[in-house]
Amino acid sequence: ANLWDADLRDANLGGANLWDADLRDANLGGANLRDADLRDANLGGANLRYANLNGADLEDANLAGADLEGANLGDAKLDGANIEDA
């Protein structure tokens, strides 16, 4: 899915399949991404402030430059994720 620069503030995406999605610079502030499949997703520069990523699969995801202030990453899978400057 190409969701580059999308405004998804406060969206309920719990359990969503966003594998390999392009979410660069997307606004996901306050979004519910609990248990979402974000493997290989590009979240570079995305706003994830206060997003719920509890249990999300972020394996091999690009989070470079993402804003994770206040994000809930409890039980998130981050193996191989790029969190440079996040």
Coordinates of N, CA, C and O in Angstrom, one line a residue:
A1 N 0.8 -1.2 0.0 CA 0.0 0.0 0.0 C 0.9 1.2 0.0 O 1.9 1.3 0.7
N2 N 0.5 2.2 -0.7 CA 1.2 3.5 -0.8 C 0.4 4.5 0.0 O -0.6 5.1 -0.5
L3 N 0.8 4.8 1.2 CA 0.2 5.7 2.1 C 1.1 6.8 2.5 O 1.0 7.4 3.5
W4 N 2.1 7.1 1.6 CA 3.0 8.2 1.8 C 2.3 9.5 2.1 O 1.4 9.9 1.4
D5 N 2.8 10.1 3.2 CA 2.3 11.4 3.6 C 0.8 11.5 3.9 O 0.1 12.5 3.9
A6 N 0.2 10.3 4.2 CA -1.2 10.2 4.5 C -1.5 10.8 5.9 O -0.7 10.7 6.8
D7 N -2.7 11.3 6.1 CA -3.1 11.8 7.4 C -4.0 10.7 8.1 O -5.2 10.6 7.7
L8 N -3.4 10.0 9.0 CA -4.1 8.9 9.6 C -4.2 9.1 11.1 O -4.2 8.2 11.9
R9 N -4.2 10.4 11.5 CA -4.3 10.7 13.0 C -5.5 10.0 13.6 O -6.6 10.0 13.1
D10 N -5.2 9.4 14.8 CA -6.2 8.8 15.6 C -7.0 7.6 14.9 O -8.0 7.2 15.3
A11 N -6.4 7.1 13.8 CA -7.1 6.0 13.0 C -7.0 4.7 13.8 O -6.1 4.5 14.6
N12 N -8.0 3.9 13.7 CA -8.0 2.6 14.3 C -7.5 1.6 13.3 O -8.3 1.1 12.5
L13 N -6.2 1.2 13.4 CA -5.6 0.3 12.5 C -5.2 -1.0 13.2 O -4.3 -1.7 12.8
G14 N -5.8 -1.2 14.4 CA -5.4 -2.4 15.2 C -5.5 -3.7 14.4 O -6.6 -3.9 13.7
G15 N -4.5 -4.5 14.3 CA -4.5 -5.7 13.6 C -4.4 -5.6 12.1 O -4.5 -6.6 11.4
A16 N -4.2 -4.4 11.6 CA -4.2 -4.2 10.1 C -2.9 -4.9 9.5 O -1.9 -4.9 10.1
N17 N -3.1 -5.3 8.3 CA -2.0 -5.9 7.5 C -1.4 -4.7 6.7 O -1.9 -4.4 5.6
L18 N -0.3 -4.2 7.1 CA 0.4 -3.1 6.4 C 1.8 -3.5 6.1 O 2.7 -2.7 6.0
W19 N 2.0 -4.8 5.8 CA 3.2 -5.4 5.5 C 3.7 -4.7 4.2 O 3.0 -4.5 3.2
D20 N 5.0 -4.2 4.2 CA 5.7 -3.6 3.1 C 5.0 -2.3 2.7 O 5.2 -1.8 1.5
A21 N 4.2 -1.7 3.5 CA 3.5 -0.4 3.1 C 4.5 0.8 3.2 O 5.4 0.8 3.9
D22 N 4.2 1.7 2.3 CA 5.0 3.0 2.2 C 4.2 4.0 3.1 O 3.2 4.6 2.6
L23 N 4.7 4.3 4.3 CA 4.1 5.2 5.2 C 5.0 6.4 5.5 O 4.9 7.0 6.5
R24 N 5.9 6.6 4.6 CA 6.9 7.7 4.8 C 6.2 9.0 5.0 O 5.2 9.4 4.3
D25 N 6.6 9.7 6.1 CA 6.1 11.1 6.4 C 4.6 11.1 6.7 O 3.9 12.1 6.8
A26 N 4.0 9.9 7.0 CA 2.6 9.8 7.3 C 2.3 10.3 8.7 O 3.2 10.2 9.6
N27 N 1.2 10.9 9.0 CA 0.8 11.3 10.3 C -0.1 10.3 10.9 O -1.2 10.1 10.6
L28 N 0.6 9.5 11.9 CA -0.1 8.4 12.6 C -0.2 8.8 14.1 O -0.4 7.9 14.9
G29 N -0.2 10.1 14.4 CA -0.2 10.5 15.8 C -1.5 10.0 16.4 O -2.6 10.2 15.9
G30 N -1.4 9.3 17.6 CA -2.5 8.8 18.3 C -3.2 7.6 17.7 O -4.2 7.2 18.2
A31 N -2.7 7.1 16.6 CA -3.3 6.0 15.9 C -3.2 4.7 16.8 O -2.2 4.5 17.5
N32 N -4.2 3.8 16.6 CA -4.1 2.5 17.2 C -3.6 1.5 16.2 O -4.3 1.2 15.2
L33 N -2.4 1.1 16.4 CA -1.7 0.1 15.5 C -1.4 -1.2 16.3 O -0.5 -1.9 16.0
R34 N -2.2 -1.4 17.3 CA -2.0 -2.6 18.2 C -2.0 -3.8 17.4 O -3.0 -4.0 16.6
D35 N -1.0 -4.7 17.5 CA -0.9 -6.0 16.8 C -0.9 -5.9 15.3 O -1.2 -6.8 14.6
A36 N -0.6 -4.7 14.7 CA -0.6 -4.5 13.3 C 0.7 -5.2 12.7 O 1.7 -5.3 13.4
D37 N 0.5 -5.6 11.5 CA 1.7 -6.2 10.8 C 2.3 -5.1 9.9 O 1.8 -4.7 8.9
L38 N 3.5 -4.6 10.4 CA 4.2 -3.6 9.7 C 5.6 -4.0 9.3 O 6.5 -3.2 9.1
R39 N 5.7 -5.3 9.1 CA 7.0 -5.9 8.6 C 7.4 -5.2 7.3 O 6.5 -5.1 6.4
D40 N 8.6 -4.9 7.2 CA 9.2 -4.2 6.0 C 8.6 -2.9 5.6 O 8.8 -2.4 4.5
A41 N 7.7 -2.3 6.5 CA 7.1 -1.1 6.2 C 8.1 0.1 6.2 O 9.0 0.0 7.0
N42 N 7.9 1.1 5.4 CA 8.7 2.3 5.4 C 8.0 3.4 6.2 O 7.0 4.0 5.7
L43 N 8.4 3.6 7.4 CA 7.8 4.6 8.3 C 8.8 5.8 8.5 O 8.7 6.5 9.5
G44 N 9.7 5.9 7.6 CA 10.7 7.0 7.7 C 10.1 8.4 7.8 O 9.2 8.7 7.0
G45 N 10.4 9.1 8.9 CA 9.9 10.4 9.0 C 8.5 10.5 9.5 O 7.9 11.6 9.6
A46 N 7.8 9.4 9.8 CA 6.4 9.4 10.2 C 6.2 9.9 11.6 O 7.1 9.8 12.4
N47 N 5.1 10.5 11.8 CA 4.7 11.0 13.1 C 3.9 9.9 13.8 O 2.8 9.5 13.4
L48 N 4.6 9.3 14.8 CA 3.9 8.2 15.6 C 3.8 8.6 17.0 O 3.7 7.8 17.9
R49 N 3.7 9.9 17.2 CA 3.5 10.4 18.6 C 2.3 9.9 19.3 O 1.2 10.0 18.7
Y50 N 2.5 9.2 20.4 CA 1.4 8.7 21.2 C 0.6 7.6 20.5 O -0.5 7.3 20.9
A51 N 1.2 7.0 19.5 CA 0.5 5.9 18.8 C 0.6 4.6 19.6 O 1.6 4.4 20.4
N52 N -0.3 3.8 19.5 CA -0.3 2.5 20.2 C 0.2 1.4 19.3 O -0.5 1.0 18.4
L53 N 1.5 1.0 19.5 CA 2.1 0.0 18.7 C 2.3 -1.3 19.5 O 3.2 -2.1 19.2
N54 N 1.6 -1.4 20.6 CA 1.7 -2.6 21.5 C 1.5 -3.9 20.6 O 0.4 -4.0 20.0
G55 N 2.5 -4.7 20.7 CA 2.4 -6.0 20.0 C 2.5 -5.9 18.5 O 2.4 -6.9 17.8
A56 N 2.8 -4.8 17.9 CA 2.9 -4.6 16.5 C 4.2 -5.3 16.0 O 5.2 -5.4 16.7
D57 N 4.2 -5.9 14.8 CA 5.3 -6.5 14.2 C 6.0 -5.5 13.3 O 5.5 -5.2 12.2
L58 N 7.1 -5.0 13.8 CA 7.9 -4.0 13.0 C 9.2 -4.6 12.5 O 10.2 -3.8 12.3
E59 N 9.3 -5.9 12.4 CA 10.5 -6.5 11.9 C 10.9 -6.0 10.6 O 10.1 -5.9 9.6
D60 N 12.2 -5.6 10.5 CA 12.8 -5.0 9.3 C 12.1 -3.7 8.7 O 12.3 -3.4 7.6
A61 N 11.4 -3.1 9.6 CA 10.7 -1.8 9.2 C 11.7 -0.7 9.3 O 12.7 -0.7 10.1
N62 N 11.5 0.3 8.5 CA 12.3 1.5 8.5 C 11.6 2.6 9.3 O 10.5 3.1 9.0
L63 N 12.2 2.9 10.5 CA 11.6 4.0 11.4 C 12.6 5.1 11.5 O 12.5 6.0 12.4
A64 N 13.5 5.2 10.6 CA 14.5 6.3 10.6 C 13.9 7.7 10.6 O 13.0 8.0 9.7
G65 N 14.2 8.5 11.6 CA 13.6 9.8 11.6 C 12.2 9.9 12.1 O 11.6 11.0 12.1
A66 N 11.6 8.8 12.4 CA 10.2 8.8 12.9 C 10.1 9.4 14.3 O 11.0 9.3 15.1
D67 N 9.0 10.1 14.6 CA 8.8 10.7 15.9 C 8.0 9.7 16.7 O 6.8 9.5 16.5
L68 N 8.7 9.1 17.7 CA 8.1 8.1 18.6 C 7.8 8.6 20.0 O 7.5 7.8 20.9
E69 N 7.7 9.9 20.1 CA 7.5 10.5 21.5 C 6.1 10.0 22.0 O 5.1 10.1 21.4
G70 N 6.2 9.4 23.2 CA 5.0 8.9 23.9 C 4.4 7.7 23.3 O 3.3 7.2 23.7
A71 N 5.0 7.1 22.2 CA 4.4 5.9 21.6 C 4.5 4.7 22.5 O 5.5 4.5 23.2
N72 N 3.6 3.8 22.5 CA 3.6 2.6 23.2 C 4.1 1.5 22.4 O 3.5 1.0 21.4
L73 N 5.3 1.0 22.7 CA 6.0 0.0 21.9 C 6.1 -1.3 22.7 O 6.9 -2.2 22.4
G74 N 5.3 -1.5 23.7 CA 5.3 -2.7 24.6 C 5.0 -3.9 23.7 O 4.1 -3.9 22.9
D75 N 5.8 -4.9 23.9 CA 5.7 -6.2 23.2 C 5.8 -6.1 21.6 O 5.5 -7.0 20.9
A76 N 6.3 -4.9 21.1 CA 6.5 -4.8 19.7 C 7.7 -5.6 19.3 O 8.7 -5.7 20.0
K77 N 7.6 -6.2 18.1 CA 8.8 -6.9 17.5 C 9.6 -6.0 16.7 O 9.1 -5.4 15.7
L78 N 10.8 -5.7 17.1 CA 11.7 -4.7 16.4 C 12.9 -5.4 15.8 O 13.8 -4.6 15.4
D79 N 13.0 -6.7 15.6 CA 14.1 -7.3 15.1 C 14.4 -6.8 13.7 O 13.6 -6.8 12.8
G80 N 15.6 -6.3 13.5 CA 16.1 -5.8 12.2 C 15.5 -4.4 11.8 O 15.8 -3.9 10.7
A81 N 14.7 -3.8 12.7 CA 14.2 -2.5 12.4 C 15.2 -1.4 12.4 O 16.2 -1.4 13.3
N82 N 15.1 -0.4 11.5 CA 16.0 0.7 11.5 C 15.4 1.8 12.3 O 14.4 2.4 11.9
I83 N 16.0 2.1 13.5 CA 15.4 3.1 14.4 C 16.4 4.3 14.5 O 16.3 5.1 15.5
E84 N 17.3 4.5 13.5 CA 18.2 5.6 13.5 C 17.5 6.9 13.5 O 16.6 7.2 12.8
D85 N 17.9 7.7 14.5 CA 17.3 9.1 14.7 C 15.8 9.1 15.0 O 15.2 10.1 14.8
A86 N 15.3 7.9 15.4 CA 13.9 7.9 15.8 C 13.7 8.4 17.2 O 14.6 8.4 18.0

